Coordinates of C-alpha atoms in Angstrom, one line a residue:
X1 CA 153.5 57.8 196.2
X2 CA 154.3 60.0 193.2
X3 CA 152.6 63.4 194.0
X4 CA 153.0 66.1 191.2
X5 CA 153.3 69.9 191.8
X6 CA 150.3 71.7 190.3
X7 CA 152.3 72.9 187.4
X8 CA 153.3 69.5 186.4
X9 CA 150.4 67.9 186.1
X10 CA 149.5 71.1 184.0
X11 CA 152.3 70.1 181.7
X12 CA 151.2 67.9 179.2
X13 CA 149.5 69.3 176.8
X14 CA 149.1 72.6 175.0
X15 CA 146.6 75.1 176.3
X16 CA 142.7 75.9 175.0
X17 CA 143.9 79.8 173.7
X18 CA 146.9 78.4 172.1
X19 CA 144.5 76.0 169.8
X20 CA 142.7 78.5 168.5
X21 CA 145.2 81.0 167.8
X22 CA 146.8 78.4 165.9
X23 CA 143.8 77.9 164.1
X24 CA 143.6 81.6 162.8
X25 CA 140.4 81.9 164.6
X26 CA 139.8 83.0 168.4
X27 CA 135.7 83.0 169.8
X28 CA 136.3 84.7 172.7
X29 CA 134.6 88.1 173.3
X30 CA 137.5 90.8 172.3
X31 CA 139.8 88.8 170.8
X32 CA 140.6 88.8 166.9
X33 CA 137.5 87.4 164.5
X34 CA 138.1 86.8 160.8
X35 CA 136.4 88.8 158.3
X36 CA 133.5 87.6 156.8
X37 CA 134.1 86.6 153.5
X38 CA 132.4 88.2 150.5
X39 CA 129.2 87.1 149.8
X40 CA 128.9 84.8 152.6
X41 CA 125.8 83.8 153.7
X42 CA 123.6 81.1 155.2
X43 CA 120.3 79.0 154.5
X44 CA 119.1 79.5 157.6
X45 CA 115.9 81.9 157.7
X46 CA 116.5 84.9 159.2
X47 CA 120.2 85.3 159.4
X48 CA 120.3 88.8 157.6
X49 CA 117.4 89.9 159.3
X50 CA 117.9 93.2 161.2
X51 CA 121.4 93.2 160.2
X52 CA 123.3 96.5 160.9
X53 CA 126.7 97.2 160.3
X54 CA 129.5 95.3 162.2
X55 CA 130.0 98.0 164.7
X56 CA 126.5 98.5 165.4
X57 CA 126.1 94.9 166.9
X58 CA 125.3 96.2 170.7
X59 CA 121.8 97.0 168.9
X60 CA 121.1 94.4 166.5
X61 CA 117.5 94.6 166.1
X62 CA 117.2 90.6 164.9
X63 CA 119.2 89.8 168.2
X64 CA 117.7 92.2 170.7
X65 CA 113.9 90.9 169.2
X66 CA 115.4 87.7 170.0
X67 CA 115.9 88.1 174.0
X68 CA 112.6 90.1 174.5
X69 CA 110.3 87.3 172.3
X70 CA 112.2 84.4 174.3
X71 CA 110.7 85.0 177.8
X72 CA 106.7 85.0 177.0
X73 CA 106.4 83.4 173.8
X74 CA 109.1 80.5 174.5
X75 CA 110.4 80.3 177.4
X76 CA 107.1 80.4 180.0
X77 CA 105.5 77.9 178.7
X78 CA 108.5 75.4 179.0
X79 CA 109.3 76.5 182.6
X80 CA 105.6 75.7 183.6
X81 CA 105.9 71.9 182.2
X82 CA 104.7 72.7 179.0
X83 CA 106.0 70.3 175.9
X84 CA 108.8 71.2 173.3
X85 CA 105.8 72.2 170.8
X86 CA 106.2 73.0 167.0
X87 CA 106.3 76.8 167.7
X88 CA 109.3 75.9 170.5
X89 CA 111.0 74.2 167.9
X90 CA 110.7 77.1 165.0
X91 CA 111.8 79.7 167.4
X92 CA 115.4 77.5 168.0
X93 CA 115.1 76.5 164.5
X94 CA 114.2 79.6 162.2
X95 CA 114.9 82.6 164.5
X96 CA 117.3 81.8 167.1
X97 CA 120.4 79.8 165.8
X98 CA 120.4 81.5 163.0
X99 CA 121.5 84.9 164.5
X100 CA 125.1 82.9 165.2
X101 CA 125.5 83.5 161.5
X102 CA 124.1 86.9 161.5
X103 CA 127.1 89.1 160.7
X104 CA 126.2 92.0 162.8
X105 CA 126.4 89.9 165.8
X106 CA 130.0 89.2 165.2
X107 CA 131.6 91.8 167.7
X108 CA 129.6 89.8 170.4
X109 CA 129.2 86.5 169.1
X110 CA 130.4 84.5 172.5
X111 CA 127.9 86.6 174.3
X112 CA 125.3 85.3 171.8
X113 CA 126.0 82.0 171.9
X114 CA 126.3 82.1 175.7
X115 CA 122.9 83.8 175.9
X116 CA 121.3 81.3 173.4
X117 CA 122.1 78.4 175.9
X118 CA 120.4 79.9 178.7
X119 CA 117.1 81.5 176.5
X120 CA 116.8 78.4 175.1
X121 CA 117.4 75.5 177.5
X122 CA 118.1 76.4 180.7
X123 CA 114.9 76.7 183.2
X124 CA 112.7 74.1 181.2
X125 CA 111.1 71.6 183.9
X126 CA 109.6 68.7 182.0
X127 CA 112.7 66.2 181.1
X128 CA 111.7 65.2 177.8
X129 CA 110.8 68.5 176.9
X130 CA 114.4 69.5 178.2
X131 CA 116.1 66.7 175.9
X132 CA 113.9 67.9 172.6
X133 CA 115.2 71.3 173.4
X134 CA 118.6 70.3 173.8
X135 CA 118.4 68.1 170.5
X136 CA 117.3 71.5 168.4
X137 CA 120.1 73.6 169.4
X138 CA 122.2 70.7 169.0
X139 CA 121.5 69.6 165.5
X140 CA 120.7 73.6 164.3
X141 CA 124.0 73.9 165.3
X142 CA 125.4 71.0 164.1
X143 CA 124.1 71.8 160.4
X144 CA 125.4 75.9 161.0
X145 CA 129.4 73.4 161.6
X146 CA 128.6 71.8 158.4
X147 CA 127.9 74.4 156.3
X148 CA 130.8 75.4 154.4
X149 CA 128.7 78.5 153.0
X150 CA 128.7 79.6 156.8
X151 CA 131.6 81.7 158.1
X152 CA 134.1 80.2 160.1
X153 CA 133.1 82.5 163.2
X154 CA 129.8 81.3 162.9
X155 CA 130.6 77.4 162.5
X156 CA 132.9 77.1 165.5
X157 CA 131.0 79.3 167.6
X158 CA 128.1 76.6 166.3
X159 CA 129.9 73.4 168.2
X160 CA 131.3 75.8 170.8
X161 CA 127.4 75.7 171.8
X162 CA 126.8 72.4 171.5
X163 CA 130.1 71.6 173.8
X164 CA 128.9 73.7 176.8
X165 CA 125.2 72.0 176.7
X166 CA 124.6 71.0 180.3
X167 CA 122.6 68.7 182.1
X168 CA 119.1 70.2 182.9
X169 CA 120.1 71.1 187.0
X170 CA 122.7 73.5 185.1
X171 CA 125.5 73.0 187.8
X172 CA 128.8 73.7 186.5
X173 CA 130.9 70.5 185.4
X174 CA 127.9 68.7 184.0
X175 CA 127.6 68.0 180.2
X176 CA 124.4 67.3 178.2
X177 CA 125.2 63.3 177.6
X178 CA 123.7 63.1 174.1
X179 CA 126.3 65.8 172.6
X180 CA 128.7 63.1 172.4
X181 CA 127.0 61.7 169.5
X182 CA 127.0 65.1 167.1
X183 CA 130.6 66.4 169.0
X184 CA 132.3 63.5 167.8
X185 CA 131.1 62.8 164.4
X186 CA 132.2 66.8 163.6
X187 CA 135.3 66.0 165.6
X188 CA 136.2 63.3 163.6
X189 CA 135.0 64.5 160.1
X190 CA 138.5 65.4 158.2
X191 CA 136.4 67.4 155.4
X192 CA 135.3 69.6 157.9
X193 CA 137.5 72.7 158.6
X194 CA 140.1 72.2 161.1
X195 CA 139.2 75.1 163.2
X196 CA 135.6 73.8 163.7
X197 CA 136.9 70.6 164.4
X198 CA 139.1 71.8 167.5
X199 CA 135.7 73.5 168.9
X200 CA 134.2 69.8 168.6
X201 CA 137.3 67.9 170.2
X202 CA 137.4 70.5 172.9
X203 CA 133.6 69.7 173.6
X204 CA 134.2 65.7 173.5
X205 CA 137.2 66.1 175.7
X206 CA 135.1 67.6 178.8
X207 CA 132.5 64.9 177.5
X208 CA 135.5 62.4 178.5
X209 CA 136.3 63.7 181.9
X210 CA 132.6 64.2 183.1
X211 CA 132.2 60.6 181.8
X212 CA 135.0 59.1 183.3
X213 CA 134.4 60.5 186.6
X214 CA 130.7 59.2 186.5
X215 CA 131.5 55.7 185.1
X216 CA 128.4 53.2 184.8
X217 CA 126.4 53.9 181.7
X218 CA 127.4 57.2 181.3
X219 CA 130.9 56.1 180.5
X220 CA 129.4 52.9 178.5
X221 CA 127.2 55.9 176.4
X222 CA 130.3 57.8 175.8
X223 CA 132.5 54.9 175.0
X224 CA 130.1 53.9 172.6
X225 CA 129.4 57.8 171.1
X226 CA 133.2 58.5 170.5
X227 CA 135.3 55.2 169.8
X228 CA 134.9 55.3 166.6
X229 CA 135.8 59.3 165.9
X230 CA 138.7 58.8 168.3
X231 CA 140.2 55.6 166.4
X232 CA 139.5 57.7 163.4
X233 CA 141.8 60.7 164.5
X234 CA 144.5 58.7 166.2
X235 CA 145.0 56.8 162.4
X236 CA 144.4 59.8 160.5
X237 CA 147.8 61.1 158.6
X238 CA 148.1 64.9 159.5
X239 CA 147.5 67.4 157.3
X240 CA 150.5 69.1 155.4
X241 CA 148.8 72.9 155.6
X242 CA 147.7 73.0 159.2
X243 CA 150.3 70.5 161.2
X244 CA 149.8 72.1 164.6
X245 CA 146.3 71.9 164.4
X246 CA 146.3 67.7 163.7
X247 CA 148.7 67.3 166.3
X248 CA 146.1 68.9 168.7
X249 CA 143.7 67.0 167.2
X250 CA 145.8 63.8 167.4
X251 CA 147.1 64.7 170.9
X252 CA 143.5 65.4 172.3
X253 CA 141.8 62.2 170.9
X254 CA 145.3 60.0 172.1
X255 CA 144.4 61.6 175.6
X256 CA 141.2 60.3 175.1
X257 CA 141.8 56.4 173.9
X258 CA 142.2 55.1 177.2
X259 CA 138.4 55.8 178.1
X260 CA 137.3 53.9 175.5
X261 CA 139.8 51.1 174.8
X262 CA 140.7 49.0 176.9
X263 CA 143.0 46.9 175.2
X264 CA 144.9 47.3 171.6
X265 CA 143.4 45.0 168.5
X266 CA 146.8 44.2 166.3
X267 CA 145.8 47.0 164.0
X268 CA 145.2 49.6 166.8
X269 CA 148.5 48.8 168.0
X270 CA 150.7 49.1 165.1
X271 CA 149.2 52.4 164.4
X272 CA 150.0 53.9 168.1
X273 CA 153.7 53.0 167.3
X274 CA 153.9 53.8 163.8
X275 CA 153.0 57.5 166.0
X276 CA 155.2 56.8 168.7
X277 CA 158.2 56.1 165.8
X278 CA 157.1 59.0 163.3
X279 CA 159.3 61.4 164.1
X280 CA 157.5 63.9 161.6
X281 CA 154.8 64.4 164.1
X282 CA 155.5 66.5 167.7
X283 CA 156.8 65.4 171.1
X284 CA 153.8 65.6 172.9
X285 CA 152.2 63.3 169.8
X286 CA 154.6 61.1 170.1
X287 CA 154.4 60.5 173.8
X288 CA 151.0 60.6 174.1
X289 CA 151.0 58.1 171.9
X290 CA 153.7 55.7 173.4
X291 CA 151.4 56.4 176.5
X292 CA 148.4 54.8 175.4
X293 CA 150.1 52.4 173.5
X294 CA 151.6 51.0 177.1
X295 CA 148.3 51.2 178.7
X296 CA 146.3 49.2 176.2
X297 CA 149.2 46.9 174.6
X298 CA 148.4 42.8 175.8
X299 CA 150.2 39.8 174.0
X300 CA 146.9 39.4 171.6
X301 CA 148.5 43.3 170.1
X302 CA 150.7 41.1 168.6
X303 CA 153.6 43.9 168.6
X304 CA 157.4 43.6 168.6
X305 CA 158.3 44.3 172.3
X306 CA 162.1 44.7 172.2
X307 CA 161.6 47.0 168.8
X308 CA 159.3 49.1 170.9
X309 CA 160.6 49.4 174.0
X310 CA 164.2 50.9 172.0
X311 CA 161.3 53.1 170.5
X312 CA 160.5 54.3 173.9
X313 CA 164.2 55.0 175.2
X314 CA 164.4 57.0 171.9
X315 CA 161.6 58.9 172.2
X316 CA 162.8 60.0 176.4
X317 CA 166.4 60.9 174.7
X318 CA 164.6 63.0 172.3
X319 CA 162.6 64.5 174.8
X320 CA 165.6 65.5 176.7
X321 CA 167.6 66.8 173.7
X322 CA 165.2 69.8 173.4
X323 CA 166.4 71.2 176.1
X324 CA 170.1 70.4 175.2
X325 CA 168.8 72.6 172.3
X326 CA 168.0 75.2 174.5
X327 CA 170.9 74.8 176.5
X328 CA 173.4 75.4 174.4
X329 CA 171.7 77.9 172.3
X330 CA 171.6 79.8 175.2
X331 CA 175.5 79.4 176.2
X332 CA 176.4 79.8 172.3
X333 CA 174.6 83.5 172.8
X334 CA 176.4 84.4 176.0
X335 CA 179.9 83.3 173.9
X336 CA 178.8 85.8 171.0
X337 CA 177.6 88.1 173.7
X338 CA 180.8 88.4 176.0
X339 CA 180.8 85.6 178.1
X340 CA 180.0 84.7 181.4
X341 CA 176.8 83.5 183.1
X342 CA 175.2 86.4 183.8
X343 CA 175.4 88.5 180.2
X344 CA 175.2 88.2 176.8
X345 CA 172.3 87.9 174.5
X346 CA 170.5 85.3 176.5
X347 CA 170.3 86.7 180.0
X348 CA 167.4 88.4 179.4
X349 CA 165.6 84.5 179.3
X350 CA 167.1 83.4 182.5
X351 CA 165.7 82.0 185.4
X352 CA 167.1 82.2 188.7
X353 CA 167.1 79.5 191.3
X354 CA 168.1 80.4 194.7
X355 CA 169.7 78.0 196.9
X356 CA 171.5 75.6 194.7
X357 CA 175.5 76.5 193.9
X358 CA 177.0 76.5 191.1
X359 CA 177.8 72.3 190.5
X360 CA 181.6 71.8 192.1
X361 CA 181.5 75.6 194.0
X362 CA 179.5 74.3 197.2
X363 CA 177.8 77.2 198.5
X364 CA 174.2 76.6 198.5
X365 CA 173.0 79.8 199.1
X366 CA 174.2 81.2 195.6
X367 CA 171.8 81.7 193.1
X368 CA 171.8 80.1 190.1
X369 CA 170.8 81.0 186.0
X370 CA 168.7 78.7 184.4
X371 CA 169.0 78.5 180.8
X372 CA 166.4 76.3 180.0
X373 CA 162.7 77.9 180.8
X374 CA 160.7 76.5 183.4
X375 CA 157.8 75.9 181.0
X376 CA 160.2 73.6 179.3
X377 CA 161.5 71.8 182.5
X378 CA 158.5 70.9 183.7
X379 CA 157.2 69.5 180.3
X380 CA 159.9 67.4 179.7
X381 CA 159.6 66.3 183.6
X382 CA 155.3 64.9 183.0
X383 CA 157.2 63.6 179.7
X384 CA 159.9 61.1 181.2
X385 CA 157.3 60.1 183.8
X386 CA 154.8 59.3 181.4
X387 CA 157.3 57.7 179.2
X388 CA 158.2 55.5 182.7
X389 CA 155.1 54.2 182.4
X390 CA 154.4 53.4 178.9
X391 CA 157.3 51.0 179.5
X392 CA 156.4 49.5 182.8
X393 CA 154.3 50.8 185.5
X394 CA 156.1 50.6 189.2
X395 CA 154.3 47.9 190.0
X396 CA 155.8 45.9 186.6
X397 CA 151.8 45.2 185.4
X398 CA 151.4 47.8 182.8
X399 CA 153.3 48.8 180.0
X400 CA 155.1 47.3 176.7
X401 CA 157.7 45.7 179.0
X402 CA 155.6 43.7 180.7
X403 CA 155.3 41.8 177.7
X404 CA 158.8 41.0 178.1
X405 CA 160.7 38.5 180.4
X406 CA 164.2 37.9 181.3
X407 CA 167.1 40.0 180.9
X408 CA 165.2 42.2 178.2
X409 CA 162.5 42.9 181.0
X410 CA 165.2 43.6 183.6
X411 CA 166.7 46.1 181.1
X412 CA 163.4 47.6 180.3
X413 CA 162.8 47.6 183.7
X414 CA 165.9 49.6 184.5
X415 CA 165.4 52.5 181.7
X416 CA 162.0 53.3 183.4
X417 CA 163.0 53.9 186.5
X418 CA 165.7 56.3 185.5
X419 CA 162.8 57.8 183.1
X420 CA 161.1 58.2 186.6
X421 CA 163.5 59.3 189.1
X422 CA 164.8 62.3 186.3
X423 CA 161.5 63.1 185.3
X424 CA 160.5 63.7 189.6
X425 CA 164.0 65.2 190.1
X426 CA 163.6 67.9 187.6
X427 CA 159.8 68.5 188.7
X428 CA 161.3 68.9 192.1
X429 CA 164.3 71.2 190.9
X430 CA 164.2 72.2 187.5
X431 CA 167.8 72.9 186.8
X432 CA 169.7 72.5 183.9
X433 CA 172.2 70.2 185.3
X434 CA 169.1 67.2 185.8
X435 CA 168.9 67.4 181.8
X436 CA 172.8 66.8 181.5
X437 CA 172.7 64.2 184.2
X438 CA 169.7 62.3 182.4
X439 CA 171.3 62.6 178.6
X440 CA 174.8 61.4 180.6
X441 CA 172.7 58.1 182.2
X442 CA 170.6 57.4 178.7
X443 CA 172.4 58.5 175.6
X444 CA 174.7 56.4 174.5
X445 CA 178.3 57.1 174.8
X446 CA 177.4 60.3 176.8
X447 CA 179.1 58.7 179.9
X448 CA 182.3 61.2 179.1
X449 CA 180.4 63.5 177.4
X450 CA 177.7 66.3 178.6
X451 CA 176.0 68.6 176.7
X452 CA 176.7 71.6 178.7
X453 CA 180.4 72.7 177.5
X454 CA 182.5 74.8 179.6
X455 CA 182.1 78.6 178.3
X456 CA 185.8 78.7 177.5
X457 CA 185.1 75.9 174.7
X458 CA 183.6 76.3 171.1
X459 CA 180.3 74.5 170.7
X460 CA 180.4 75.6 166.7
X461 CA 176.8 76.6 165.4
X462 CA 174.0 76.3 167.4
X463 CA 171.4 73.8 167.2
X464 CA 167.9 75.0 166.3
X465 CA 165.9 76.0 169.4
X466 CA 162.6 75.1 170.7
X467 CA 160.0 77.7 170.2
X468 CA 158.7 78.5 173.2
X469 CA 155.2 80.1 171.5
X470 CA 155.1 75.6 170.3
X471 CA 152.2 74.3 173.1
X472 CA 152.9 71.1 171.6
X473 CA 157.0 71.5 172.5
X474 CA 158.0 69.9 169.3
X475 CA 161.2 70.9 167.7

């Protein structure tokens, strides 16, 4: 059985920070907010109450009336079985949420919004009065997302709150199950700014996980809350001024289809390899979407099998040529740089791996420079095994090659196990010299031909390199 170091199964996809500094916008206490623009305000009554300067926030007087009204005025009653009254309801309504949009709380917005969670749901005893509660902030929130008069701090902070609503014990892990409903029609909006629509997608994604762990009806309440925002997403064409941030989008919601589909309609299908194909769109798009397109393809997809599965072998050469990019980059700089393995411009972005000799020298005990990143290594590795089984599982149930037979299933058959065993090898060693070995077994005519030229021999101008900053590892 196929068991993953910790850092592989990390591998796949980009990481929470690196969404939202792609966005422009990061809601994390003490890290860069963008300046309100001018003019900006809200409809919601009493946002500019108590306002102070920005760097006056500690002592907001609107925020700090906020906490000390909460515990008598709102908050006892609830957490002695009392009802979600009208006066509950105008305290979330008309003097809580709106302080996310209150400008001088902007230093300490994520301790605002954490703080509103617990003064305004967390304690309440009676379950309906819990759900009514959880239903204000929800849709107050919702409508602070939608505002496009609202300042982007403000509106993802806004669905930031709405994805960390938990069930009314309050244990970690646990979700409140009707967010699905208002995370996924945000998520899925494309008129809605992208930034706000990560915070969403972010929110729906734990949704997915705490779902699919449960199973029963809260999976069958989730299925039904987000099919159609994930559907949406996965078809949607990406957007020409923010491309990193629909490829999260895409990538998130592709990560997502298998939870709620369970098999490909015709339509569905061509669309997940049109994305598999579009070699506009990133890597981990692509794969992701050759992934799910495995796991949910069945004859009634009506697809073209052999067309597909060539789209598949592709895809694992591309994957593998990034690192060739890298690679040679990397040798190209020690040439310019004076030569040998251990100087020239690039040494400074080695890696070294003891115990493995230089290939043809024997010694084991030498240690080795790796060119290629580890980062990198270990994404392509979760690649090729995910690629492995977008074109037939192990067990030859699964995959767009099982809609094959013959010779043409043989050969399909063949291609993912070598997608397997280089994808585990270089989890297991991540060394340059799997990625030559892999492009030698797939590429065509690379039998006499490796990547990885001697350093006495000219390579000519470098290829372009991965960024290494990408989280989605496209070139």
């Amino acid at each position: 059985m196929f068991r993953p170091s910790r850092s592989f199964a990390r591998a796949g996809g980009p990481q929470w920070t690196a969404v939202f500094c792609l966005t422009g916008l990061v809601a994390v206490t003490g890290w860069p907010l963008p300046a309100q623009e001018p003019g900006d305000d809200t409809a919601q009554d009493g946002a500019d109450e108590g306002t102070k300067p920005a760097g006056d926030a500690g002592r907001n007087a609107a925020w700090t009336k906020i906490e000390q009204d909460a515990e008598k005025g709102y908050r006892e009653p609830l957490k002695t079985g009392g009802g979600f009254e009208a006066a509950a309801r105008d305290f979330v309504t008309k003097k809580a949420m709106p302080q996310l949009a209150n400008d001088a709380n902007r230093p300490i917005i994520d301790r605002v919004r954490r703080k509103m969670r617990e003064i305004l749901v967390v304690g309440i005893t009676d379950d309906r009065a819990f759900d009514d509660a959880s239903k204000a902030v929800a849709d107050a929130a919702v409508a602070i997302a939608r505002n496009p008069e609202a300042s982007t701090a403000a509106r993802v902070n806004a669905m930031l709150l709405v994805s960390e609503l938990r069930a009314k014990d309050n244990k970690d892990g646990t979700v409140w199950p009707a967010a699905v409903t208002q995370l996924a029609a945000v998520a899925g909006d494309a008129t809605i700014d992208p930034s706000v629509r990560v915070a969403a997608m972010a929110g729906l994604v734990r949704h997915a996980d705490v779902a699919k762990r449960t199973g029963g009806d809260r999976l069958t309440d989730f299925i039904k809350g987000a099919r159609p925002a994930i559907l949406a997403i996965v078809a949607e064409k990406p957007s020409a001024d923010q491309p990193l941030v629909s490829d999260w989008l895409a990538s998130r919601a592709l990560s997502i289809l298998t939870a709620v589909v369970k098999s490909s309609p015709k339509e569905l299908a061509a669309t997940l390899a049109g994305v598999m194909n579009d070699k506009s769109r990133s890597l981990d798009v692509r794969v992701r979407a050759a992934s799910a397109l495995g796991a949910t393809v069945t004859p009634k997809s009506e697809i073209q099998a052999v067309e597909t599965t060539n789209g598949v072998t592709e895809l694992a050469i591309a994957v593998l040529e990034v690192d060739e990019g890298i690679l040679r980059d990397r040798r190209y700089e020690q040439q310019m740089g004076g030569g040998g393995t251990g100087g020239g411009g690039g040494g400074g972005m080695m890696s070294m791996r003891p115990g493995m000799g230089m290939p043809g020298m024997g010694g084991g005990g030498v240690a080795v420079p790796q060119l290629v990143p580890d980062q990198s290594l270990r994404r392509t590795a979760w690649r090729l095994v995910t690629l492995a089984d977008a074109l037939l599982t192990e067990d030859g149930k699964a995959g767009v090659a099982a809609l094959l037979s013959g010779d043409d299933k043989a050969a399909s058959q063949a291609y993912a196990e070598l997608y397997r065993k280089y994808g585990l090898e270089l989890d297991e060693k991540r060394t340059d010299d799997v990625i030559l070995e892999a492009l030698s077994a797939l590429r065509p005519g690379d039998e006499a031909e490796e990547a990885g030229l001697p350093a006495g021999e000219t390579e000519g101008a470098p290829a372009k390199p991965a960024d290494d900053n990408d989280p989605f590892g496209s070139k």
